[in-house]
mmCIF file of C-alpha atoms in Angstrom:
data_model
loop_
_atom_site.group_PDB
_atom_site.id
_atom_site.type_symbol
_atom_site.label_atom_id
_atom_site.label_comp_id
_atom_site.label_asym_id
_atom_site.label_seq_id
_atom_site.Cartn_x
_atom_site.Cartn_y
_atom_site.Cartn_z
ATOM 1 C CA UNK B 1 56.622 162.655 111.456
ATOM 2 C CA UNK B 2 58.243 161.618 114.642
ATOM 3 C CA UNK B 3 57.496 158.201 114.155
ATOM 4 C CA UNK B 4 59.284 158.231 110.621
ATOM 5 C CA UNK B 5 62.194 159.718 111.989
ATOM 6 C CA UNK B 6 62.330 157.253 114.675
ATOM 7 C CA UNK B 7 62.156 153.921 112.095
ATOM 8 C CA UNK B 8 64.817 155.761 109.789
ATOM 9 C CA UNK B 9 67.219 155.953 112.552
ATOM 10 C CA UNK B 10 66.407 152.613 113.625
ATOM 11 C CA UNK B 11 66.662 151.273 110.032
ATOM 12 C CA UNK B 12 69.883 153.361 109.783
ATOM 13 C CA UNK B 13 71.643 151.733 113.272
ATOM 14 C CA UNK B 14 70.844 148.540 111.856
ATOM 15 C CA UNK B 15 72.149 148.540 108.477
ATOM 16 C CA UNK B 16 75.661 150.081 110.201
ATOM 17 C CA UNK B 17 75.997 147.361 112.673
ATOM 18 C CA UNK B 18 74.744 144.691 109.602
ATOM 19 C CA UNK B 19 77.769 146.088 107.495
ATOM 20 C CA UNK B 20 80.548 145.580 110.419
ATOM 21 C CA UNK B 21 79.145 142.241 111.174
ATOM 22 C CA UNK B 22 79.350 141.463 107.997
ATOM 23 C CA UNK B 23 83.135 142.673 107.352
ATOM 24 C CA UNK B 24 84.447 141.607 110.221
ATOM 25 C CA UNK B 25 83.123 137.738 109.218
ATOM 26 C CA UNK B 26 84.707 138.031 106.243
ATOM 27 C CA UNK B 27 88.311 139.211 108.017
ATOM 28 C CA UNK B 28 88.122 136.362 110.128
ATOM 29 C CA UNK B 29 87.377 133.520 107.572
ATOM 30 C CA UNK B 30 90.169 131.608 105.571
ATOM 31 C CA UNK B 31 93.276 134.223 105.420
ATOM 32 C CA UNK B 32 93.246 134.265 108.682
ATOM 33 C CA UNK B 33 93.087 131.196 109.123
ATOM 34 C CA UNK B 34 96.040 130.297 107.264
ATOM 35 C CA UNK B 35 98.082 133.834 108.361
ATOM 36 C CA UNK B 36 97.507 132.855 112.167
ATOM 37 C CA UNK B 37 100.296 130.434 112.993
ATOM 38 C CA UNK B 38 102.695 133.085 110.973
ATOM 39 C CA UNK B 39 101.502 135.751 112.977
ATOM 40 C CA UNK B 40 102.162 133.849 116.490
ATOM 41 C CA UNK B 41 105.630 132.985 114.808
ATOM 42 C CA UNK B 42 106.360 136.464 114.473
ATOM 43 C CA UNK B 43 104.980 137.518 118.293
ATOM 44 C CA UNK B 44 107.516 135.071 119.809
ATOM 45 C CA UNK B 45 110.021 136.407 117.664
ATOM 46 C CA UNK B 46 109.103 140.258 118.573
ATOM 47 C CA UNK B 47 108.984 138.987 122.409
ATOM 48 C CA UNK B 48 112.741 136.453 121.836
ATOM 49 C CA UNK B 49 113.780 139.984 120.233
ATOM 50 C CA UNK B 50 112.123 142.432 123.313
ATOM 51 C CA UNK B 51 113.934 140.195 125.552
ATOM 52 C CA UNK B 52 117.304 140.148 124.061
ATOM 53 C CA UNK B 53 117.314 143.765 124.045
ATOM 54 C CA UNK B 54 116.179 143.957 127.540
ATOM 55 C CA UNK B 55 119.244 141.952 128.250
ATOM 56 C CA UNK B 56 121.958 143.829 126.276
ATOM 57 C CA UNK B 57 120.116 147.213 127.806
ATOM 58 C CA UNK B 58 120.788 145.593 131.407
ATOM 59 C CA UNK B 59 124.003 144.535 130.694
ATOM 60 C CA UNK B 60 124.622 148.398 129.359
ATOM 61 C CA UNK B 61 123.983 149.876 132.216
ATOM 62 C CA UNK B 62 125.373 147.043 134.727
ATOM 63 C CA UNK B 63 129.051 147.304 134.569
ATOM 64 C CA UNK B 64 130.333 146.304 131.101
ATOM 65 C CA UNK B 65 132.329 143.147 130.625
ATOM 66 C CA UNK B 66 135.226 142.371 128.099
ATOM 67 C CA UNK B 67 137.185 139.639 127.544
ATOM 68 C CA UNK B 68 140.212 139.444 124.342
ATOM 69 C CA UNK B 69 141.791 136.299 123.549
ATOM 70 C CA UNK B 70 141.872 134.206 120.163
ATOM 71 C CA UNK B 71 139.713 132.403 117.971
ATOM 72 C CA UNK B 72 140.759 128.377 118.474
ATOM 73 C CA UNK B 73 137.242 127.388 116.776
ATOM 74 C CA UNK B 74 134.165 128.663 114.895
ATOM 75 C CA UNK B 75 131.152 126.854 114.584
ATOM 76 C CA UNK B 76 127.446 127.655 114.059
ATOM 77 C CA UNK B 77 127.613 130.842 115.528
ATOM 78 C CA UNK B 78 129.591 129.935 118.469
ATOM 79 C CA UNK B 79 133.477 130.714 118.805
ATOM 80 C CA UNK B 80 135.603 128.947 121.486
ATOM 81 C CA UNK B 81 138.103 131.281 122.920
ATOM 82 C CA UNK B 82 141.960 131.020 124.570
ATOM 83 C CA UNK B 83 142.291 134.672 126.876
ATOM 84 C CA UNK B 84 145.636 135.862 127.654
ATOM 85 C CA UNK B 85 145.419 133.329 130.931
ATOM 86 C CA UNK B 86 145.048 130.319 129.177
ATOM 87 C CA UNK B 87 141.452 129.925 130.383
ATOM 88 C CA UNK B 88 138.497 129.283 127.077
ATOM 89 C CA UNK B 89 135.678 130.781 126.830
ATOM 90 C CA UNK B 90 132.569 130.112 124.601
ATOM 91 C CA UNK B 91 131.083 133.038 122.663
ATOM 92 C CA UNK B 92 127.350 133.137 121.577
ATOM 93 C CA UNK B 93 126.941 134.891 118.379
ATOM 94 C CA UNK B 94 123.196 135.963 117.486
ATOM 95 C CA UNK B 95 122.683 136.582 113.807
ATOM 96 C CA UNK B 96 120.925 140.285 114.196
ATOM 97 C CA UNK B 97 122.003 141.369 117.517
ATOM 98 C CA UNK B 98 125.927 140.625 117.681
ATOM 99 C CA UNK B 99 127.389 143.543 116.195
ATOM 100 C CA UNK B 100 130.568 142.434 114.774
ATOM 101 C CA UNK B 101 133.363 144.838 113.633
ATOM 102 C CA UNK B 102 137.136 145.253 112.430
ATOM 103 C CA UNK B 103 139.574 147.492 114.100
ATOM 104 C CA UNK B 104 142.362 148.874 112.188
ATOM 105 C CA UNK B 105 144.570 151.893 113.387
ATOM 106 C CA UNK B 106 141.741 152.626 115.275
ATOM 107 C CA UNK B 107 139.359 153.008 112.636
ATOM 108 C CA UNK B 108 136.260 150.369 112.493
ATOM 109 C CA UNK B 109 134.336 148.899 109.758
ATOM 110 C CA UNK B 110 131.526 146.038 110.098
ATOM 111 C CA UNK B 111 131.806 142.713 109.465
ATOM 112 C CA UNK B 112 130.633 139.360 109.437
ATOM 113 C CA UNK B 113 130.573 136.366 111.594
ATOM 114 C CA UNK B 114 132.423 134.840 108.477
ATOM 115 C CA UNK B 115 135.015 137.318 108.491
ATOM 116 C CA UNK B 116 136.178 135.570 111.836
ATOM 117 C CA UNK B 117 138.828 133.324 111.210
ATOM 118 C CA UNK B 118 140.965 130.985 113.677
ATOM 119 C CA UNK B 119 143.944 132.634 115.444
ATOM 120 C CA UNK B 120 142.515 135.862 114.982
ATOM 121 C CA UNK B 121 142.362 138.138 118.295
ATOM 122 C CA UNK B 122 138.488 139.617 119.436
ATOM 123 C CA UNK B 123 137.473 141.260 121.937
ATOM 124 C CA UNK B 124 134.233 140.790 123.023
ATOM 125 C CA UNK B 125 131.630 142.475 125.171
ATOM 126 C CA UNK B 126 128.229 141.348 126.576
ATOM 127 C CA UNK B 127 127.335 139.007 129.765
ATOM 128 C CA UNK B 128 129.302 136.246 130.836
ATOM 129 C CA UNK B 129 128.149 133.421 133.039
ATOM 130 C CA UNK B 130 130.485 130.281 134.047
ATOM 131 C CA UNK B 131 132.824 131.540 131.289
ATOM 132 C CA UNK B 132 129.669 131.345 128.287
ATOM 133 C CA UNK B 133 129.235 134.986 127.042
ATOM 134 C CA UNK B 134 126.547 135.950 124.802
ATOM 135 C CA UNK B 135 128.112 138.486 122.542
ATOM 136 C CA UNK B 136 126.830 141.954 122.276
ATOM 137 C CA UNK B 137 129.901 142.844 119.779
ATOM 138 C CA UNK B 138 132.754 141.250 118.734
ATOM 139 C CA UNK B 139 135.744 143.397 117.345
ATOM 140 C CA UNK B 140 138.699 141.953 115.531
ATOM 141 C CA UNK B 141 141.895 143.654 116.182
ATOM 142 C CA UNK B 142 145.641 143.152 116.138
ATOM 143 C CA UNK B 143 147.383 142.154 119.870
ATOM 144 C CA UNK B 144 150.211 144.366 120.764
ATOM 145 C CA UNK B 145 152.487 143.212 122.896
ATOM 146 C CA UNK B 146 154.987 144.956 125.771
ATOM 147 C CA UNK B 147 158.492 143.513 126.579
ATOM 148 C CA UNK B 148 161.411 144.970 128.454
ATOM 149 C CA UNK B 149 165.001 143.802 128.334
ATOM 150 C CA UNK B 150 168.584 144.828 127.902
ATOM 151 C CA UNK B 151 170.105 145.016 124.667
ATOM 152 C CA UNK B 152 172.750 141.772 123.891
ATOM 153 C CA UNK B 153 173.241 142.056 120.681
ATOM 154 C CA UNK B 154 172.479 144.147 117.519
ATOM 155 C CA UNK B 155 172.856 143.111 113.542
ATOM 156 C CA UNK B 156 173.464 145.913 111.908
ATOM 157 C CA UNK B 157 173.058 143.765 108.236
ATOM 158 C CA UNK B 158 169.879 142.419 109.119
ATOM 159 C CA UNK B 159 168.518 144.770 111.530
ATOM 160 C CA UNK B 160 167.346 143.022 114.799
ATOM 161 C CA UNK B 161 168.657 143.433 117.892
ATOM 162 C CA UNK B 162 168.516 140.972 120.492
ATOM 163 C CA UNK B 163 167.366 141.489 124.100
ATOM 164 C CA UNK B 164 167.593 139.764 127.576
ATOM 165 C CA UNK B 165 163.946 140.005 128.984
ATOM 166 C CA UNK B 166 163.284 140.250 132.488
ATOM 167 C CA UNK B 167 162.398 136.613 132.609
ATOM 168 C CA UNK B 168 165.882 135.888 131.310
ATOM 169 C CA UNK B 169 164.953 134.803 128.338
ATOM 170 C CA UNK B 170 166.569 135.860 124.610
ATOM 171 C CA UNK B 171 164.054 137.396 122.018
ATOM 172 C CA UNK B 172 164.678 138.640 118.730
ATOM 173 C CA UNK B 173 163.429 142.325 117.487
ATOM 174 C CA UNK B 174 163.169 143.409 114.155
ATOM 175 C CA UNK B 175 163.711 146.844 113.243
ATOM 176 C CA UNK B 176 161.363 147.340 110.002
ATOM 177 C CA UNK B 177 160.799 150.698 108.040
ATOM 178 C CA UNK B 178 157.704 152.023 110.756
ATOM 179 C CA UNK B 179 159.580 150.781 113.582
ATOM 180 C CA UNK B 180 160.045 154.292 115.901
ATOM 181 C CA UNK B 181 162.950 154.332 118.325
ATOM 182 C CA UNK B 182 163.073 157.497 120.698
ATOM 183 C CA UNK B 183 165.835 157.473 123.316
ATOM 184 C CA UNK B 184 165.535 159.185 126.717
ATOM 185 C CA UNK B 185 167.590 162.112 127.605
ATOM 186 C CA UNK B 186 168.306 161.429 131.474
ATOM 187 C CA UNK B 187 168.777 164.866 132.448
ATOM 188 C CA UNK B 188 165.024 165.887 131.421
ATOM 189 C CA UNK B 189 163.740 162.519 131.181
ATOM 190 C CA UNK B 190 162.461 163.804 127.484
ATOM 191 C CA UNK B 191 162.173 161.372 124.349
ATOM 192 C CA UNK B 192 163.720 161.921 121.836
ATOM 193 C CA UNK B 193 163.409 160.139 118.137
ATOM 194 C CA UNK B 194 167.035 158.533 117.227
ATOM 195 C CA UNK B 195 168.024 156.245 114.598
ATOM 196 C CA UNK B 196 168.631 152.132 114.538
ATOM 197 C CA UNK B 197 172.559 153.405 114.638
ATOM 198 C CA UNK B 198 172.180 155.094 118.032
ATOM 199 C CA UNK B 199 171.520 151.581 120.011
ATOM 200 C CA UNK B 200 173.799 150.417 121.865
ATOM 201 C CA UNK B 201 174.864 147.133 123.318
ATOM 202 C CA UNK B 202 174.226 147.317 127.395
ATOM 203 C CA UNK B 203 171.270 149.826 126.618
ATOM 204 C CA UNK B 204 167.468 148.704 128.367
ATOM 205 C CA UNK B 205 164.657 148.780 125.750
ATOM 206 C CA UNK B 206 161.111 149.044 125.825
ATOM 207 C CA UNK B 207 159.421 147.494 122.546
ATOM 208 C CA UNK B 208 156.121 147.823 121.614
ATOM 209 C CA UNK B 209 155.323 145.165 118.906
ATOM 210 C CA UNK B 210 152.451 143.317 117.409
ATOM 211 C CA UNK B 211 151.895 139.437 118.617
ATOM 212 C CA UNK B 212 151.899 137.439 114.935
ATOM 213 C CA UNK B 213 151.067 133.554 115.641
ATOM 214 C CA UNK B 214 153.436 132.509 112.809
ATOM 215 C CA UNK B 215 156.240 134.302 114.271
ATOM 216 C CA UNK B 216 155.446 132.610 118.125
ATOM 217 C CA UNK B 217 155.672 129.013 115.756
ATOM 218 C CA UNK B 218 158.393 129.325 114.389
ATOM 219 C CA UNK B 219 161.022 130.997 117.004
ATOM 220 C CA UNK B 220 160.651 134.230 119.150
ATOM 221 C CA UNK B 221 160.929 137.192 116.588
ATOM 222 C CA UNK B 222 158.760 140.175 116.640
ATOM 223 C CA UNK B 223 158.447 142.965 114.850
ATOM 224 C CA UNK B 224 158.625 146.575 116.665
ATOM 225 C CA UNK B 225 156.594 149.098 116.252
ATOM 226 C CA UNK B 226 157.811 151.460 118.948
ATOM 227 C CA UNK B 227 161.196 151.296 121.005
ATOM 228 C CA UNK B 228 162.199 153.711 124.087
ATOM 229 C CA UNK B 229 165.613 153.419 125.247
ATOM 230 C CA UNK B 230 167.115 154.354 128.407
ATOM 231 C CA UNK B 231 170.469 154.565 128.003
ATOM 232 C CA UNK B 232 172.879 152.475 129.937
ATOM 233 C CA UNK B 233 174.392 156.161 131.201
ATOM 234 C CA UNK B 234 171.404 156.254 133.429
ATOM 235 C CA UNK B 235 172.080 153.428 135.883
ATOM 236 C CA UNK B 236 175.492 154.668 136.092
ATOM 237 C CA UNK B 237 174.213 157.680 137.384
ATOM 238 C CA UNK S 1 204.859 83.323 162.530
ATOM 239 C CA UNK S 2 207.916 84.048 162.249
ATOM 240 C CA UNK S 3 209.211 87.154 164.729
ATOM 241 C CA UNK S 4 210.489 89.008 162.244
ATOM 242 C CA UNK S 5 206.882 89.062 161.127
ATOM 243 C CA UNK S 6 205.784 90.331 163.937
ATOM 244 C CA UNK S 7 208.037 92.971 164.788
ATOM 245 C CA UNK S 8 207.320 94.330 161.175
ATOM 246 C CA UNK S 9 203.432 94.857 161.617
ATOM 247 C CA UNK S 10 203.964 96.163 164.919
ATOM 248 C CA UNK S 11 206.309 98.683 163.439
ATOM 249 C CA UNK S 12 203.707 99.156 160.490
ATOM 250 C CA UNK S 13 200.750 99.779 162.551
ATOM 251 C CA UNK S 14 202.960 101.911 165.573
ATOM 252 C CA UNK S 15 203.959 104.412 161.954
ATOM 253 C CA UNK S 16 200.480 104.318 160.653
ATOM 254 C CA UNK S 17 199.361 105.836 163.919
ATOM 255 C CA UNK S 18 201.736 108.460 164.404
ATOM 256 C CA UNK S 19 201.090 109.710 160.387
ATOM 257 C CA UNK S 20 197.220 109.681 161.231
ATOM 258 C CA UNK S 21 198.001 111.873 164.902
ATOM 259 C CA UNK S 22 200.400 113.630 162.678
ATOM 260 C CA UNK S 23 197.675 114.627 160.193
ATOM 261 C CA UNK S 24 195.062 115.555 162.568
ATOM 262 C CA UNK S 25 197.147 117.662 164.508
ATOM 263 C CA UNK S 26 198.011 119.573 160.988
ATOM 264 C CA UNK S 27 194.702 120.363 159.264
ATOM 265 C CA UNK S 28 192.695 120.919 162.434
ATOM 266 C CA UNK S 29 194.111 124.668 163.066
ATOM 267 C CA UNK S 30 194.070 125.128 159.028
ATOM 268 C CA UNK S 31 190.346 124.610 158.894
ATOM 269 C CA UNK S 32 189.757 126.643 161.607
ATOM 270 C CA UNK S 33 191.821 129.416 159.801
ATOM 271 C CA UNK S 34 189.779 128.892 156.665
ATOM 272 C CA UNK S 35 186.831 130.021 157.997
ATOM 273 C CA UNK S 36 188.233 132.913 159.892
ATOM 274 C CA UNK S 37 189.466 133.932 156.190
ATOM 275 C CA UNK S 38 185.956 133.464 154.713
ATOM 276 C CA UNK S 39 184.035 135.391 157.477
ATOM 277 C CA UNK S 40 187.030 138.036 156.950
ATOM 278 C CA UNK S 41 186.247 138.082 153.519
ATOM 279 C CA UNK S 42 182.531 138.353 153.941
ATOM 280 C CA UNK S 43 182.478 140.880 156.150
ATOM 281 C CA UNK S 44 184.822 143.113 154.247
ATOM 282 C CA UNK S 45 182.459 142.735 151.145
ATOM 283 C CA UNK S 46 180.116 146.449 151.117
ATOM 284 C CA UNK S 47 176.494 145.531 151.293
ATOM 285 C CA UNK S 48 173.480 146.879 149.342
ATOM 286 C CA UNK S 49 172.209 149.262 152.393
ATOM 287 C CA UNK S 50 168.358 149.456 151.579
ATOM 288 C CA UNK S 51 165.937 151.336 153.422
ATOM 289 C CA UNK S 52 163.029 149.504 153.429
ATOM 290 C CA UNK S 53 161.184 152.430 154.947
ATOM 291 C CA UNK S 54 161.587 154.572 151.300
ATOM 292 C CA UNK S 55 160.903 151.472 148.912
ATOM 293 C CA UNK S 56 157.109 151.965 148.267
ATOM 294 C CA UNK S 57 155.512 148.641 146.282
ATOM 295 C CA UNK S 58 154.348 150.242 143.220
ATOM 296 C CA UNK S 59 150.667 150.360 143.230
ATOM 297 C CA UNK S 60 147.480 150.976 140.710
ATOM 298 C CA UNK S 61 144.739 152.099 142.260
ATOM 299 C CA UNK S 62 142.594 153.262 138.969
ATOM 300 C CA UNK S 63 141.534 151.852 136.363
ATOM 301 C CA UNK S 64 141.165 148.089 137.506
ATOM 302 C CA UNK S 65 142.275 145.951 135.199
ATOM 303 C CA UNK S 66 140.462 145.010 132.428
ATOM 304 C CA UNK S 67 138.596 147.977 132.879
ATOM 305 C CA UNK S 68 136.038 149.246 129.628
ATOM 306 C CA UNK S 69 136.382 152.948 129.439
ATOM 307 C CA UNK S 70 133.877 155.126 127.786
ATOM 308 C CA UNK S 71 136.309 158.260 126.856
ATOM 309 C CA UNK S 72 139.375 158.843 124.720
ATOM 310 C CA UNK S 73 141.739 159.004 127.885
ATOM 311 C CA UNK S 74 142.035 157.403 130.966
ATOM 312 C CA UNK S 75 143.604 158.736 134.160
ATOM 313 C CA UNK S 76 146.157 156.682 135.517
ATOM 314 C CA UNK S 77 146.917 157.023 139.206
ATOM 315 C CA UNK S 78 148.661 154.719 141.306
ATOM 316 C CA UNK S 79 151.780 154.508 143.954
ATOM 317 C CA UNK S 80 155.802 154.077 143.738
ATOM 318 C CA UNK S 81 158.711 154.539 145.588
ATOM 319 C CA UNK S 82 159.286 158.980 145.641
ATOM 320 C CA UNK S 83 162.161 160.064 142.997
ATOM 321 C CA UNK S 84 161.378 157.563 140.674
ATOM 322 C CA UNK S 85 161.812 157.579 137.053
ATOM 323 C CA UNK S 86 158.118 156.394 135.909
ATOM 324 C CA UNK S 87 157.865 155.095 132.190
ATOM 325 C CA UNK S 88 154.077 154.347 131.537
ATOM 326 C CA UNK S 89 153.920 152.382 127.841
ATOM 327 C CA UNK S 90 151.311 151.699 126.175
ATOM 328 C CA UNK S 91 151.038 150.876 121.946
ATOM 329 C CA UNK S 92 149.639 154.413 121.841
ATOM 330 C CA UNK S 93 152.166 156.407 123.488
ATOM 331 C CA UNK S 94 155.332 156.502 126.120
ATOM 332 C CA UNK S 95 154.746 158.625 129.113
ATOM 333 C CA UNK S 96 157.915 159.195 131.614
ATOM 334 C CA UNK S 97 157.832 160.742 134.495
ATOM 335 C CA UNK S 98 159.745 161.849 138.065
ATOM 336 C CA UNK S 99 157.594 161.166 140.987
ATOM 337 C CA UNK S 100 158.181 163.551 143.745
ATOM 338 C CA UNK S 101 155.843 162.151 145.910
ATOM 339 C CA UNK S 102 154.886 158.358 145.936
ATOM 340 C CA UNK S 103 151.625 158.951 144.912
ATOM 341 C CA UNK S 104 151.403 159.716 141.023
ATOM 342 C CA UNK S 105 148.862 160.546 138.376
ATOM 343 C CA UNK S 106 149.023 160.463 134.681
ATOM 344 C CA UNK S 107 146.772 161.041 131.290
ATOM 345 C CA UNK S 108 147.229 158.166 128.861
ATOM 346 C CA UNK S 109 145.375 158.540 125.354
ATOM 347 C CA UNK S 110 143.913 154.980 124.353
ATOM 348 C CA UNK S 111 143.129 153.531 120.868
ATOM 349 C CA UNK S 112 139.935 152.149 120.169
ATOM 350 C CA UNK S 113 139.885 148.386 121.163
ATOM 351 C CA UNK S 114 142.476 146.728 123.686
ATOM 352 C CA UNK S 115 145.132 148.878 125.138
ATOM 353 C CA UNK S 116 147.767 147.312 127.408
ATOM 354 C CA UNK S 117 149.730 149.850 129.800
ATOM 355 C CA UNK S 118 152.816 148.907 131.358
ATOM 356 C CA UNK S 119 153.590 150.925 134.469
ATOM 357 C CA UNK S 120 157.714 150.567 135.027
ATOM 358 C CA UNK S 121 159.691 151.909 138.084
ATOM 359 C CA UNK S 122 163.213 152.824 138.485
ATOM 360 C CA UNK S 123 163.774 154.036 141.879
ATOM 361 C CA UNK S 124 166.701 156.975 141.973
ATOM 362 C CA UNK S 125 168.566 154.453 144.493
ATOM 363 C CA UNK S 126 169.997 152.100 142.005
ATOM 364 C CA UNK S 127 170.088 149.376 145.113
ATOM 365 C CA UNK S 128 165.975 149.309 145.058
ATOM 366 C CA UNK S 129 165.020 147.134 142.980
ATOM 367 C CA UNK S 130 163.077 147.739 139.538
ATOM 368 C CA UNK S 131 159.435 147.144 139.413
ATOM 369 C CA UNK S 132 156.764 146.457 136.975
ATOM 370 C CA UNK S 133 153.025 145.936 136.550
ATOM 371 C CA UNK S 134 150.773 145.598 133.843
ATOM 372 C CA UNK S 135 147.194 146.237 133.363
ATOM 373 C CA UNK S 136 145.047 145.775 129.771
ATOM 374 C CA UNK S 137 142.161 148.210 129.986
ATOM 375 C CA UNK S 138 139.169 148.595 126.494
ATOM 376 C CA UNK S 139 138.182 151.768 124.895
ATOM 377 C CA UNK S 140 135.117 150.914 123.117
ATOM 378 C CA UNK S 141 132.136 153.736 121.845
ATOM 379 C CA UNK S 142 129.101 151.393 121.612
#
């Protein structure tokens, strides 16, 4: 009896280690094969991806790096890019990682990397190295500019006023329907929101307004958005 | 040549030289008055009396520039001449302020994206001088 036992086991171990022999023969013959360059494709694109995300993950929690300027060209996934100094940069754009985005009134919506047009102002963020950065995200926004200046003239038929900046130079500002003028009250040094006929010529102004490329072409007019003035009263205190 | 000749050049010359001592002897005491007028004049003018010992160069100390923030609003702190009327713009709001102290902190909400904040000074002494300094600074929730 023991001795039957003993061959039906042994008979039994056999047959299971015939069977995996068997299947795992018939994994390795032609699909594999033929699925085996794919699949070491893939790996280096898992590792390419592993790293990347290693990087950006550094980069996180390194101190994080922006730079805003705009678009002079876009090519294959690259941008070139003017800052605010003058100085280019190129921006690396990677297909799945760069996380591109609009900004308007502070509200953001994704994009494209063909929703990136020339003269249009990004920021971007990710690591930079000898002024190459290889974009983690890419927002496209409007550039607002600051100017200060004393008030030399104002057109009350076409609404501008024009101002003497502290670099002596003459700029137009045009008062539309959302431009917001508050005046300061010297005694409290409160703001308070006044109308285009309040201005006055001699009075110091400082205008908030968005940078438009066309306007910088074609002479220096800007639209306001915001416009505080101090009233000439206050340096005659 | 003739004597007549002569006597006429000697005459000509002997005139020439007394109108040329003549002339020297006139306009050297009126230049001498001319500037004792001008240094009258400058020293009656009333000078801009500034005490460089209150005039404090207006300073940020936080954030750097081109700083990327993580939260909604960013502290400003920095330093300016004391009694100043402060006006910190930036597109999101206007902040002004009276320093009573040179050192001064403010709260300035930011917009998602690029905000620029432009720190102006005007010292209560209308003699010291305005000042000005600008910093751009990103508010961005990745």
């Amino acid at each position: 009896m023991k001795k039957i036992l003993t061959l039906t086991i042994v008979l039994l171990t056999l047959a299971n280690f015939t069977y995996k022999v068997t299947a795992q023969s018939e994994e390795a013959t032609s699909p594999a094969k033929a699925s085996s360059s794919a699949v070491i494709e893939v790996d280096e694109t898992i590792k390419a991806f592993k790293e990347r995300v290693a990087k950006v993950a550094e980069s996180g929690r390194s101190e994080q790096q922006a730079l805003s300027g705009r678009v002079v060209s876009q090519k294959d996934n690259k941008l070139t890019v003017l800052n605010n100094n003058n100085e280019t940069y190129s921006v690396t754009v990677e297909k799945d990682l760069t996380m591109i985005y609009s900004l308007v009134n502070g509200v953001k919506k994704e994009k494209e990397f063909g929703d990136i047009a020339k003269d249009d102002y990004i920021i971007v963020t990710g690591p930079a190295m000898d002024k190459i950065i290889n974009a983690n995200s890419i927002y496209i926004e409007e550039q607002y500019l600051l100017q200060s200046g004393k008030v030399t003239e104002i057109n009350k038929e076409d609404f501008y006023l024009n101002i003497l900046n502290t670099d002596k130079e003459n700029n137009l500002i045009d008062i539309e329907t959302y431009s917001k003028i508050f005046l300061i009250n010297i005694k409290t040094l409160e703001s308070e929101r006044i109308g285009f006929s309040k201005l006055k010529v001699g009075d110091t102004v400082h205008v908030v307004y968005i940078k438009s490329v066309a306007a910088d072409k074609k002479e220096k007019r800007y639209s306001a958005t915001r416009i505080l003035v101090i009233p000439q009263e206050y340096f005659l205190q | 040549m003739k004597k007549e000749t002569v006597v006429a050049v000697i005459l000509g010359v002997g005139f020439g030289l007394i109108v040329a001592v003549f002339m020297v002897v006139r306009t050297r005491p009126q230049t001498t008055q001319n500037i004792k007028t001008i240094t009258n004049s400058i020293s009656n003018v009333p000078t801009k009396q500034i005490n460089q010992s209150l005039v404090t160069n207006l300073e940020i100390v936080s954030p750097k520039d081109n700083a990327v923030i993580k939260d909604k609003i960013v502290t400003i702190t920095g330093k300016a001449t004391k009694n100043s009327m402060i006006i910190i713009q930036s597109p999101v709001k206007d902040i002004i302020i009276k320093n009573k102290e040179t050192n001064f902190k403010v709260d300035m909400p930011l917009s998602l994206g690029e905000n620029i904040i432009q720190v102006n000074v005007y010292p209560d002494d209308k003699n010291i001088p305005f000042q000005r300094k600008q910093l751009q600074v990103y508010y961005l929730e990745e």
